[in-house]
Structure formats: C-alpha cells, structure tokens
C-alpha cells in the first residue's frame, strides 16, 4: 500500500510545497489556499495516515477545523485514497462516493450546501425560529 507523502503536513501540501498525488503530478487549478489554515498543518503526517482505531484520534484533529469542508471536498474531488481528510476516513469517503456517483464537483456541492445552511440559519435567527436540522 502506498501512502501520499507530504513535506510537513497532511493538508494539501501548503506548508511544504504543492500537493502531489500518488502519480507524483501536482493538482493543477485546485484552489488550495485553505491548506495554510488547516488545523492539521502542524500535525505529524504519520498521525493522519493511520489504520483501525487510531483513525478516531486522527479524526479528532479535524473537529473544529475552519477548513474541514474544503479539505473533504479536495479529497473527494481528487479521489485521495489514504488518510484522514475533512474528518473522514478513506472507507467513509469511498462509501460517500458510491452513494453519490453523479456528483462532478464536491467542492461546488459542499460550498452551495454551506451557503444554503447559512441562509437557513440567518432566517431562523431573524424569525426567532429554532427549527432543528440534521446534517
């Protein structure tokens, strides 16, 4: 099993150079400025590319990360097979990809979902409603 190697971090390579996939080719045209703000930017990459029960600890790094959505979209759009990305394991990402095979851009889908959630949240605050939503 090969693992994607990063110079300093497990987030899109912003800390140590351009992200390179398993084929060694950089991801062209991908907006990766989010990597510099990732909670994992100072983490040891070996801690984010683990198996079994250790994945739960690795996923904890993603909780509260301000760019979790961008990270997950990047991994889904580029079919990154290994490691924790956006709080999801490779198995969880594969299952999501199988459930939604027609999605052509996870970045666009997740961005639009976040915008819609923000509009609903703003509407609830303005009307005083407290409608609950599930993710």
Coordinates of C-alpha atoms in Angstrom, one line a residue:
X1 CA 0.0 0.0 0.0
X2 CA 1.4 3.4 -1.0
X3 CA 0.8 6.5 1.1
X4 CA 0.8 10.1 -0.1
X5 CA 3.8 11.8 1.4
X6 CA 3.8 15.5 2.3
X7 CA 6.8 17.6 3.3
X8 CA 5.4 19.0 6.6
X9 CA 1.7 18.4 6.8
X10 CA -1.2 16.2 5.7
X11 CA -3.2 19.0 4.4
X12 CA -2.9 19.7 0.6
X13 CA 0.8 20.4 1.0
X14 CA 0.5 24.2 1.6
X15 CA 3.2 24.1 4.2
X16 CA 5.7 22.2 2.2
X17 CA 5.0 22.8 -1.4
X18 CA 2.4 21.7 -3.9
X19 CA 0.2 18.8 -3.2
X20 CA 1.2 15.8 -5.3
X21 CA -1.0 12.8 -5.8
X22 CA 0.2 9.2 -6.0
X23 CA 1.3 9.7 -9.6
X24 CA 3.6 12.5 -8.5
X25 CA 1.7 15.1 -10.5
X26 CA 0.5 18.2 -8.8
X27 CA -3.2 19.0 -8.8
X28 CA -3.5 21.8 -11.4
X29 CA -6.1 24.5 -11.0
X30 CA -7.1 23.4 -7.5
X31 CA -7.7 26.3 -5.1
X32 CA -5.7 25.2 -2.1
X33 CA -5.2 28.4 0.0
X34 CA -7.3 26.6 2.7
X35 CA -4.3 24.3 3.5
X36 CA -2.5 27.1 5.2
X37 CA -5.4 27.5 7.7
X38 CA -5.9 23.8 8.3
X39 CA -5.8 22.5 11.9
X40 CA -3.6 19.7 10.8
X41 CA -0.9 21.9 9.2
X42 CA 1.4 21.4 12.2
X43 CA 0.5 17.7 12.9
X44 CA 2.8 14.8 12.1
X45 CA 1.5 13.3 8.9
X46 CA 2.1 9.8 10.3
X47 CA -0.7 10.6 12.8
X48 CA -3.2 11.3 10.0
X49 CA -2.4 8.3 7.9
X50 CA -3.3 5.5 10.3
X51 CA -5.5 2.4 10.3
X52 CA -8.0 0.9 12.7
X53 CA -8.9 2.5 16.0
X54 CA -6.2 5.1 15.6
X55 CA -8.4 6.8 12.9
X56 CA -10.8 8.1 15.6
X57 CA -7.9 10.0 17.2
X58 CA -6.8 11.3 13.8
X59 CA -10.3 12.5 13.0
X60 CA -10.4 14.5 16.3
X61 CA -7.8 16.8 14.7
X62 CA -10.5 17.8 12.2
X63 CA -13.1 18.7 14.7
X64 CA -13.5 22.5 14.8
X65 CA -11.2 23.0 11.8
X66 CA -12.2 26.1 9.9
X67 CA -11.4 24.5 6.5
X68 CA -12.8 21.0 7.1
X69 CA -15.3 21.3 4.2
X70 CA -12.6 22.4 1.7
X71 CA -10.3 19.6 2.8
X72 CA -13.0 17.0 2.4
X73 CA -14.1 18.3 -1.0
X74 CA -10.4 18.2 -2.1
X75 CA -10.1 14.6 -1.1
X76 CA -13.4 13.6 -2.8
X77 CA -12.8 15.5 -6.0
X78 CA -9.3 14.0 -6.3
X79 CA -10.2 10.6 -5.1
X80 CA -7.5 10.6 -2.5
X81 CA -7.5 7.1 -1.1
X82 CA -5.4 7.3 2.1
X83 CA -5.5 9.2 5.3
X84 CA -8.0 11.3 7.2
X85 CA -9.3 14.3 5.1
X86 CA -12.0 16.6 6.3
X87 CA -12.8 14.4 9.2
X88 CA -13.5 11.3 7.1
X89 CA -11.6 8.1 6.7
X90 CA -10.9 6.5 3.3
X91 CA -13.6 4.0 3.9
X92 CA -16.1 6.7 4.8
X93 CA -15.2 8.7 1.7
X94 CA -15.5 5.6 -0.6
X95 CA -19.0 5.0 0.8
X96 CA -20.0 8.6 0.1
X97 CA -18.6 8.4 -3.4
X98 CA -20.6 5.2 -4.0
X99 CA -23.8 6.8 -2.6
X100 CA -23.4 9.9 -4.8
X101 CA -21.8 8.8 -8.1
X102 CA -23.3 11.6 -10.2
X103 CA -21.5 14.4 -8.2
X104 CA -19.0 16.0 -10.5
X105 CA -17.7 18.7 -8.1
X106 CA -17.8 18.0 -4.4
X107 CA -16.3 21.5 -3.8
X108 CA -19.3 23.2 -5.6
X109 CA -21.8 20.9 -3.8
X110 CA -20.4 21.4 -0.4
X111 CA -19.9 25.2 -0.9
X112 CA -23.6 25.5 -2.0
X113 CA -24.8 23.4 0.9
X114 CA -22.9 25.6 3.3
X115 CA -24.3 28.7 1.7
X116 CA -27.8 27.3 2.0
X117 CA -27.3 26.3 5.6
X118 CA -26.1 29.8 6.3
X119 CA -29.2 31.3 4.7
X120 CA -31.5 29.0 6.7
X121 CA -29.6 29.8 9.9
X122 CA -29.9 33.6 9.2
X123 CA -33.7 33.1 8.5
X124 CA -34.2 31.2 11.8
X125 CA -32.4 34.0 13.7
X126 CA -34.5 36.7 12.1
X127 CA -37.8 34.9 12.7
X128 CA -36.8 33.6 16.1
X129 CA -37.4 30.1 14.9
X130 CA -35.4 27.3 16.3
X131 CA -36.0 24.6 13.7
X132 CA -33.6 21.8 14.0
X133 CA -31.7 20.5 11.1
X134 CA -29.7 17.3 10.6
X135 CA -26.6 17.1 8.5

